[in-house]
XYZ file of N, CA and C in Angstrom:
585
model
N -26.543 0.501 -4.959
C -26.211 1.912 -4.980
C -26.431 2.504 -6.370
N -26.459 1.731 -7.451
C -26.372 2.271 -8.426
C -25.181 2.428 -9.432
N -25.747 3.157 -10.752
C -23.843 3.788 -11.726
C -23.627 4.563 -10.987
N -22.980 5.362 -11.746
C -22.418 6.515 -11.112
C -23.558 7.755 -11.658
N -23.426 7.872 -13.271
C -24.213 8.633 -13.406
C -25.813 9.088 -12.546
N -26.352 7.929 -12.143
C -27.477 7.361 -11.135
C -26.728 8.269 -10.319
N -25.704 8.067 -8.904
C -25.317 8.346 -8.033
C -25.256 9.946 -8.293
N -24.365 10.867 -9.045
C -24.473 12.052 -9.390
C -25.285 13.126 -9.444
N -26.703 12.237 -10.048
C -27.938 12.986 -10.253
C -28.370 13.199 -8.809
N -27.479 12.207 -7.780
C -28.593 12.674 -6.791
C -28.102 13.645 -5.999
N -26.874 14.305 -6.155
C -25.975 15.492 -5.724
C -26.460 16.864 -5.943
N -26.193 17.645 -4.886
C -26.204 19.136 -5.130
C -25.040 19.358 -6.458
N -25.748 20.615 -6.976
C -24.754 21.097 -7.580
C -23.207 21.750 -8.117
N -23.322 21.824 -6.612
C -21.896 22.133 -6.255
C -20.831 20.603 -6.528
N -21.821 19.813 -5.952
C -21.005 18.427 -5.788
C -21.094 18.525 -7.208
N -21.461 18.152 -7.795
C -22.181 17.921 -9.280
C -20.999 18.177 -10.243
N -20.446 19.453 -9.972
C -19.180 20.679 -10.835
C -18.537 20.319 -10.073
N -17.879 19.552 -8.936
C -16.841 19.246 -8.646
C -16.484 18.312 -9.002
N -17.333 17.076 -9.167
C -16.784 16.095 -10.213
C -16.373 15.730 -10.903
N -17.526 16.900 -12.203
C -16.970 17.168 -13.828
C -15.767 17.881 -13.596
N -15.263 18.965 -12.901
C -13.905 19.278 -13.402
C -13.156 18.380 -12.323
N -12.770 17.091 -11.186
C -12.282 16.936 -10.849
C -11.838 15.819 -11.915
N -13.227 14.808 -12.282
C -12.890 13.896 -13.724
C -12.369 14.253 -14.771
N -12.590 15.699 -14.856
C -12.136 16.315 -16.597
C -10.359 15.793 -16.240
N -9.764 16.057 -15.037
C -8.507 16.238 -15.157
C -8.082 14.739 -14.712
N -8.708 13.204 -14.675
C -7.971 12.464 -14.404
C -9.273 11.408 -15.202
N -8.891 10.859 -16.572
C -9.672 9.657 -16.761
C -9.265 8.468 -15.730
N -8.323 8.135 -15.316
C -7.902 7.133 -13.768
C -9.092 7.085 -13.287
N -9.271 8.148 -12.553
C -10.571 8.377 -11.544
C -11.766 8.234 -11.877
N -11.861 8.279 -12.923
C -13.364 8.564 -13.619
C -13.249 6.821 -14.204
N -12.331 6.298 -14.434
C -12.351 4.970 -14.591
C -12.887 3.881 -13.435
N -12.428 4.291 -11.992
C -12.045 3.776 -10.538
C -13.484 3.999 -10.523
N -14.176 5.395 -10.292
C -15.442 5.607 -10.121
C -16.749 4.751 -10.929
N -16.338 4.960 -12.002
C -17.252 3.793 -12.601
C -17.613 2.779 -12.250
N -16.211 1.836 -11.620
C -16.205 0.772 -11.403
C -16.601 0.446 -10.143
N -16.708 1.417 -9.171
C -16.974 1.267 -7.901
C -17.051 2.794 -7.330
N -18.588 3.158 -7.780
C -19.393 4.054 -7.644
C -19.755 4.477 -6.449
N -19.375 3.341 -5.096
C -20.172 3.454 -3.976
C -18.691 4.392 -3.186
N -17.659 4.475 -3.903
C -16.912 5.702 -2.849
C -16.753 6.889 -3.173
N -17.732 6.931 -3.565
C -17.869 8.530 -3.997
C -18.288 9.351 -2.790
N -19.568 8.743 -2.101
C -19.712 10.243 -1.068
C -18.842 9.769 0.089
N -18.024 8.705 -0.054
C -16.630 9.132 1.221
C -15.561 10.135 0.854
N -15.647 10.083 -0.968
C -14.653 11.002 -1.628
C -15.161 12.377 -1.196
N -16.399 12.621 -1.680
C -16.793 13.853 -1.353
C -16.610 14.307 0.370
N -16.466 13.824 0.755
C -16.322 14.007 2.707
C -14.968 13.650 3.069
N -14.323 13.403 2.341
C -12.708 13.258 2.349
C -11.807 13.917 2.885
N -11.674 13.354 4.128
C -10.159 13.731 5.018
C -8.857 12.876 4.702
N -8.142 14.306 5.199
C -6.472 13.147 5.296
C -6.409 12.205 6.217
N -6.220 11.123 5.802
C -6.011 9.814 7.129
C -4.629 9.904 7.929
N -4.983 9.885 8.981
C -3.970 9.910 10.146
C -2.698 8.681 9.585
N -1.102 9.175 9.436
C -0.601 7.783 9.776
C -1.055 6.412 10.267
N -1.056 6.739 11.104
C -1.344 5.306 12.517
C -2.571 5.131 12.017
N -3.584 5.898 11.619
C -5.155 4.750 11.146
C -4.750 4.067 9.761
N -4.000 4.795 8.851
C -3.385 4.261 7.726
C -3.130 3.128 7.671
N -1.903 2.997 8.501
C -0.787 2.072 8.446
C -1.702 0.940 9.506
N -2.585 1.389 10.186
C -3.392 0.068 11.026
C -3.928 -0.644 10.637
N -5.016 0.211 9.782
C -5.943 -0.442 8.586
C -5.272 -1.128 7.712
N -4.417 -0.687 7.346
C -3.758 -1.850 5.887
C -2.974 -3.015 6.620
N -2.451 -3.177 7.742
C -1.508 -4.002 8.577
C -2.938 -5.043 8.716
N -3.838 -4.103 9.456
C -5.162 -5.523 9.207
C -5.588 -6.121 7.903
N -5.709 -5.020 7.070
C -6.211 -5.926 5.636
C -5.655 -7.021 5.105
N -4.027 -6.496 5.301
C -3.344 -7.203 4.955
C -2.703 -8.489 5.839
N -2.784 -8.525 7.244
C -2.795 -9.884 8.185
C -3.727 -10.796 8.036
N -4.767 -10.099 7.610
C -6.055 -11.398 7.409
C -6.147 -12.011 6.161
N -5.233 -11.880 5.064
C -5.119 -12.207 3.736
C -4.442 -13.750 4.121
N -5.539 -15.228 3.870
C -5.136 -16.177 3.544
C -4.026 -17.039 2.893
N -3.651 -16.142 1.276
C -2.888 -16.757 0.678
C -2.583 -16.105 -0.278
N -1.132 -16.354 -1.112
C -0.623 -15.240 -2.447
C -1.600 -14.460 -2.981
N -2.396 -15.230 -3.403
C -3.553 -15.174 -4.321
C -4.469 -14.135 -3.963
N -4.684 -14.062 -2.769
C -5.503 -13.013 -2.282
C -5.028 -11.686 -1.762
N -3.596 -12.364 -1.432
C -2.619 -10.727 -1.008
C -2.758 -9.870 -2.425
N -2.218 -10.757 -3.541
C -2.210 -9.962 -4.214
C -3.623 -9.008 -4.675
N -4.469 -9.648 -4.642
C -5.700 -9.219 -5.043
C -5.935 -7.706 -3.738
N -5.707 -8.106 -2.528
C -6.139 -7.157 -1.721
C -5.329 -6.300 -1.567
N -3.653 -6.290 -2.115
C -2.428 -5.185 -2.319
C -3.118 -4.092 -3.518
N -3.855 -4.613 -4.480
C -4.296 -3.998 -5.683
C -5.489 -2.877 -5.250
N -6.534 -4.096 -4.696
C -7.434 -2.910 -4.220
C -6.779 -1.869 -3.087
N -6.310 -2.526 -1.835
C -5.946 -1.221 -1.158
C -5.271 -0.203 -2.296
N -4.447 -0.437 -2.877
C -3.712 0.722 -3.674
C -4.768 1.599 -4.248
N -5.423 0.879 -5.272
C -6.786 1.512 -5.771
C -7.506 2.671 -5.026
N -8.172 2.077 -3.928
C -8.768 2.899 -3.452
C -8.043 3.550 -2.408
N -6.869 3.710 -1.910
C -6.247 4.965 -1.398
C -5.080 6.061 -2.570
N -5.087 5.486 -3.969
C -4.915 6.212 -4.640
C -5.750 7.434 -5.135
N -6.939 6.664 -5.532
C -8.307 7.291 -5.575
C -8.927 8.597 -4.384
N -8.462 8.316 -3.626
C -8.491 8.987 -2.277
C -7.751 10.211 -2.577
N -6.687 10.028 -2.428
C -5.428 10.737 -2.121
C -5.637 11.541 -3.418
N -5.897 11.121 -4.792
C -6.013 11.979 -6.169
C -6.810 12.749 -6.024
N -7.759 12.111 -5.678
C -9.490 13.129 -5.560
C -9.160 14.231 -4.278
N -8.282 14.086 -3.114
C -8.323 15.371 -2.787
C -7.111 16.198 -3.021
N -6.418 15.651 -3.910
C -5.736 16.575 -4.664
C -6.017 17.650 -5.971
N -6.537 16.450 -6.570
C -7.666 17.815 -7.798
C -8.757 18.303 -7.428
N -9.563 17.798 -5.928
C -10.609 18.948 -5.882
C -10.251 19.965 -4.625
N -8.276 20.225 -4.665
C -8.227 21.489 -3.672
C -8.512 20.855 -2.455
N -8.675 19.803 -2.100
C -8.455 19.782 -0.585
C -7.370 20.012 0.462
N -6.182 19.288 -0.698
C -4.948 18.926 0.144
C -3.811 19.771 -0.985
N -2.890 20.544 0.107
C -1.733 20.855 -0.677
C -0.652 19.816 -1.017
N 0.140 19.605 -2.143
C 1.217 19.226 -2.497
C 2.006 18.446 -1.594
N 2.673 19.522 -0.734
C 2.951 18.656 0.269
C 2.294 17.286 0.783
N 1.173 17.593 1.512
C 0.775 16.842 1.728
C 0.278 15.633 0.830
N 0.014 15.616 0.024
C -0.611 14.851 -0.901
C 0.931 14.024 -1.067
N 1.982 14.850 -1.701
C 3.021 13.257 -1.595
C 3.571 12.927 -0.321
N 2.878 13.530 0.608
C 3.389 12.306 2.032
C 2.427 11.379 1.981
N 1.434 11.510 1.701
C -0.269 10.635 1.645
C 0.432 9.430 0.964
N 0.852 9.829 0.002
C 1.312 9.240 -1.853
C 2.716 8.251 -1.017
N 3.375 8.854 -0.132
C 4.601 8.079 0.575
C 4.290 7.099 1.562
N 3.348 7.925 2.214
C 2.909 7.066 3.904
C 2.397 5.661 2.999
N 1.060 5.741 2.103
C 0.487 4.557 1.569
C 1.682 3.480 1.073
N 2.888 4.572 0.285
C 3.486 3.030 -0.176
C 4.746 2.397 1.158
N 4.837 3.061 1.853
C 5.291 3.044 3.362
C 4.694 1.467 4.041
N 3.039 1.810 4.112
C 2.083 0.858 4.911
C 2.388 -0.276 4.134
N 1.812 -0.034 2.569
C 2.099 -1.478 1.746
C 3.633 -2.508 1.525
N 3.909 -1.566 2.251
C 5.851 -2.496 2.275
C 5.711 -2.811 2.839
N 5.672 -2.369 4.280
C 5.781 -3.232 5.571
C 4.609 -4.087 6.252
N 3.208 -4.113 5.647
C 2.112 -4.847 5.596
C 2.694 -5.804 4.998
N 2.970 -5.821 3.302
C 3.342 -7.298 2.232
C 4.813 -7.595 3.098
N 6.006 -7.179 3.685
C 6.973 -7.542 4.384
C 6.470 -8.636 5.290
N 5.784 -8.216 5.952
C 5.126 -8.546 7.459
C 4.508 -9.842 6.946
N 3.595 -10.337 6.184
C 3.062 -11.273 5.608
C 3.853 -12.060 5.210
N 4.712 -11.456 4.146
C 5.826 -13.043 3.314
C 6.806 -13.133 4.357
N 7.193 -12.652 5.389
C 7.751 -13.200 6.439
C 7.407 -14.291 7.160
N 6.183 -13.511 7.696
C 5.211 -15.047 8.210
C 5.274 -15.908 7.917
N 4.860 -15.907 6.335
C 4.739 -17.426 5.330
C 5.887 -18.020 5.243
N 6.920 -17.484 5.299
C 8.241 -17.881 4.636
C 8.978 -18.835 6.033
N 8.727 -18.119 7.117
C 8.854 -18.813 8.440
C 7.480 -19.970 8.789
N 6.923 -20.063 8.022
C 5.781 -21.203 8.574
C 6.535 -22.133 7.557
N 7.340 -21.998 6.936
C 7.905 -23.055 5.625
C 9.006 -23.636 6.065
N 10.081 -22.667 6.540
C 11.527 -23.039 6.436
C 11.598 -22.358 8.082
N 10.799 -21.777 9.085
C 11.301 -21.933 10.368
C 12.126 -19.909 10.629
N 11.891 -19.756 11.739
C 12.384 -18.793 11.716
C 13.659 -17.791 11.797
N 14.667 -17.060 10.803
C 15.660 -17.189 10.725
C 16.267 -16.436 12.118
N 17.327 -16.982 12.369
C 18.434 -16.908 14.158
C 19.710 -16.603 13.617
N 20.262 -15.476 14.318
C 21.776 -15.491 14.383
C 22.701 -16.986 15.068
N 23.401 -16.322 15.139
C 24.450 -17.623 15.418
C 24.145 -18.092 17.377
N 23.396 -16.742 18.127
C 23.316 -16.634 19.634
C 21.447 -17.592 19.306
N 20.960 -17.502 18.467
C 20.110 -18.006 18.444
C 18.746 -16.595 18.518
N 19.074 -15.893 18.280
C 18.620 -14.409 18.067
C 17.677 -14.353 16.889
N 16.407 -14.215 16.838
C 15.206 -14.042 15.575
C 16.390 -12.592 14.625
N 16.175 -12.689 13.274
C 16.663 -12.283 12.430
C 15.334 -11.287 11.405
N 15.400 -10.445 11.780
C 14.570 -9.872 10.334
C 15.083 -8.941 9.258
N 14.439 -8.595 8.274
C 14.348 -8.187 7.004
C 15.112 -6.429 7.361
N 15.584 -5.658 7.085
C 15.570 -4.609 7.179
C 15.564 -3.622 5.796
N 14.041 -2.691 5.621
C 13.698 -2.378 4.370
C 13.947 -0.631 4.485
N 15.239 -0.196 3.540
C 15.090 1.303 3.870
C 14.604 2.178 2.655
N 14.045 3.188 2.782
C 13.076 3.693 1.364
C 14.403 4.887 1.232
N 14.475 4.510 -0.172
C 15.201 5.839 -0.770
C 14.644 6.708 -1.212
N 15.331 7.817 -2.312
C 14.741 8.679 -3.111
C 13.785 9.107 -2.696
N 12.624 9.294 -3.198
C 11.557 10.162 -3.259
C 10.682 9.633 -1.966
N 10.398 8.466 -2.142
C 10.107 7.667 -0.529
C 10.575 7.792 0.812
N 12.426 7.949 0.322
C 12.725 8.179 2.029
C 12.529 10.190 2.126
N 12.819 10.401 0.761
C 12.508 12.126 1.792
C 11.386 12.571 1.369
N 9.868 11.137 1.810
C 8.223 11.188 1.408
C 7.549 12.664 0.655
N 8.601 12.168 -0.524
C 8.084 13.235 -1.452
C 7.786 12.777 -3.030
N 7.335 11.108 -2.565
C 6.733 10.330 -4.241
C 5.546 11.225 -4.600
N 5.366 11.370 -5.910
C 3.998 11.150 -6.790
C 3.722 10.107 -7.187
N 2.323 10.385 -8.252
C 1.148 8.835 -8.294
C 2.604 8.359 -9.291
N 3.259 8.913 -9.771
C 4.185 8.126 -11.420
C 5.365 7.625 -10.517
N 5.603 7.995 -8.886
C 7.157 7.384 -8.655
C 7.460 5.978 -8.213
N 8.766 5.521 -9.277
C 8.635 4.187 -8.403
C 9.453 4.141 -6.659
N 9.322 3.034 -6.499
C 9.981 3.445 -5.139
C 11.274 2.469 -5.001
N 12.205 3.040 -4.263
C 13.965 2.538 -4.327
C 13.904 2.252 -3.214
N 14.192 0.721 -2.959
C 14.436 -0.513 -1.692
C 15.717 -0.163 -1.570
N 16.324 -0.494 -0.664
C 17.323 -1.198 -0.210
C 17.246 -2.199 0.877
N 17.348 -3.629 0.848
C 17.390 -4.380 1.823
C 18.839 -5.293 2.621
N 18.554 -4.892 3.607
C 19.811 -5.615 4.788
C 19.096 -6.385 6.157
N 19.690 -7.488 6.097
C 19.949 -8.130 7.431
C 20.863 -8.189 8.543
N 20.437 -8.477 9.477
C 21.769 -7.755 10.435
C 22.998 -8.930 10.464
N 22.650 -10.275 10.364
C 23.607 -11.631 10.682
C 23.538 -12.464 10.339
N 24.413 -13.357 9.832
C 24.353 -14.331 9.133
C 23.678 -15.518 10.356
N 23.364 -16.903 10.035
C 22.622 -18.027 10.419
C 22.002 -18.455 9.145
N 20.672 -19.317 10.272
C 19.772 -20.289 9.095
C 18.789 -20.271 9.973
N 17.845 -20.198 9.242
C 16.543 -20.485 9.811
C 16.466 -21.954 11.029
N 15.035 -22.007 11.989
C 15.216 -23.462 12.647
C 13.936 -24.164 12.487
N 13.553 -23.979 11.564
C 12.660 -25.074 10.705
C 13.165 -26.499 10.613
N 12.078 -27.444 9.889
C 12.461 -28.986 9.399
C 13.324 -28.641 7.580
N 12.795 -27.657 7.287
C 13.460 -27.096 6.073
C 14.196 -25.529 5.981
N 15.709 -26.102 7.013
C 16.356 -25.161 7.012
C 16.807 -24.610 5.691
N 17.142 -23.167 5.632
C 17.412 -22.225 4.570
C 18.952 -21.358 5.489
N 19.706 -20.896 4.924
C 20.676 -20.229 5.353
C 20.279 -18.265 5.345
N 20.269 -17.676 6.008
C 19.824 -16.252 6.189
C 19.731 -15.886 5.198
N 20.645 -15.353 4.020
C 20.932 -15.065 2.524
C 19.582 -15.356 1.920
N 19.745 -16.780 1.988
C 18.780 -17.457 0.966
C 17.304 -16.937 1.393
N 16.945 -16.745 2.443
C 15.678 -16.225 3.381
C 15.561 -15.093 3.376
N 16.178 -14.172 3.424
C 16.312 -13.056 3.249
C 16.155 -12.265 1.541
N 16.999 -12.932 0.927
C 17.278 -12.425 -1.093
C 15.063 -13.314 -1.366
N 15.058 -14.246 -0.886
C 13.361 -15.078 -1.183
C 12.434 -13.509 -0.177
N 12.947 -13.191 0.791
C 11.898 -12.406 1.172
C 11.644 -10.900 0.177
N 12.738 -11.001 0.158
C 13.120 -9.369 -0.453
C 11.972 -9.554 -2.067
N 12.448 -10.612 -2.799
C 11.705 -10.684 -3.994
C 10.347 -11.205 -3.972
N 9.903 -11.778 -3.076
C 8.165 -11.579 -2.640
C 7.815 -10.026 -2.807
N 8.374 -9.710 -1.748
C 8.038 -8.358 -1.407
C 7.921 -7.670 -2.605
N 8.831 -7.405 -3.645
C 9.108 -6.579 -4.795
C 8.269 -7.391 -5.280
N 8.341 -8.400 -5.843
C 6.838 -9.011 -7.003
C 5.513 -8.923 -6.473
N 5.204 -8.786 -5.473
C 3.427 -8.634 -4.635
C 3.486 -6.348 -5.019
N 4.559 -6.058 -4.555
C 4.400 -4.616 -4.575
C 4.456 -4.059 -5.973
N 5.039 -4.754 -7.289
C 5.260 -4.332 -8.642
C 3.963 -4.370 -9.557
């Protein structure tokens, strides 16, 4: 495909001046672009993504991720390039405010419960899956505060967890864990893959 500069030249002019002043106002972008020049004319054709294609797409990116190593790598890029997204049609006037920090919310929305969804998995392929006392599957329960729960983050907000489980037990693995312990290990995956 080319640099970027390459890529640019081959734009109308209009595109051309939307760039320079969309880059004038974010070296980020103009950094992202450099580095990966080839999403530019999706930027330029840039719609708001539906929830549900959002949150589908990243639930897949992120189910097919092998191992730590690569979650993390593929938590980074998704962020990347739906930050990139979401910025670029905010400084070139596509999207109002509003919208732009639900975009800015929904994304870190998908990436919780995508990286949730994963170190769960793993954590139950280890130590077995955690059961109430009736013998009842046990999961994670992740609620977004602040600016997240009333989806009104920007690119600078961090985002405020709170996590609860509904009942005490232990997992029924060969390497049982007690709920607590499965639960406080899930919670801090989650926060170190998302930080």
């Amino acid at each position: 495909m080319g640099t970027l500069p390459d890529l640019i030249k081959t734009l109308t002019r209009e595109q051309q001046a939307l760039i320079a002043t969309v880059l004038a106002f974010s070296p980020y972008l103009q950094r992202q672009l450099e580095k990966h020049p080839q999403q530019l004319p999706d930027l330029l054709a840039s719609t708001a993504r539906q929830t549900t294609v959002l949150l589908n797409s990243i639930n897949t990116e992120i189910a097919a991720v092998p191992d730590e190593n690569a979650l993390l790598r593929t938590v980074r890029l998704i962020r990347h390039r739906e930050t990139v997204r979401i910025a670029w049609r905010d400084l070139a006037g596509m999207a109002e405010l509003e919208e732009t920090m639900l975009e800015v919310s929904t994304l870190a929305d998908a990436l919780t419960g995508a990286v949730l969804d994963w170190w769960y998995r793993d954590l139950c392929s280890k130590h077995g899956t955690p059961r109430d006392r009736t013998g009842t599957p046990q999961h994670l329960l992740v609620l977004g505060m602040g600016k997240l729960g009333g989806r009104e983050l920007n690119f600078s907000s961090d985002i405020d967890l709170i996590f609860a489980y509904p009942e005490n037990g232990e997992t029924d693995g060969r390497r049982t864990l007690d709920n607590q312990t499965f639960f406080t290990r899930l919670g801090q995956k989650l926060i170190n893959t998302l930080g």
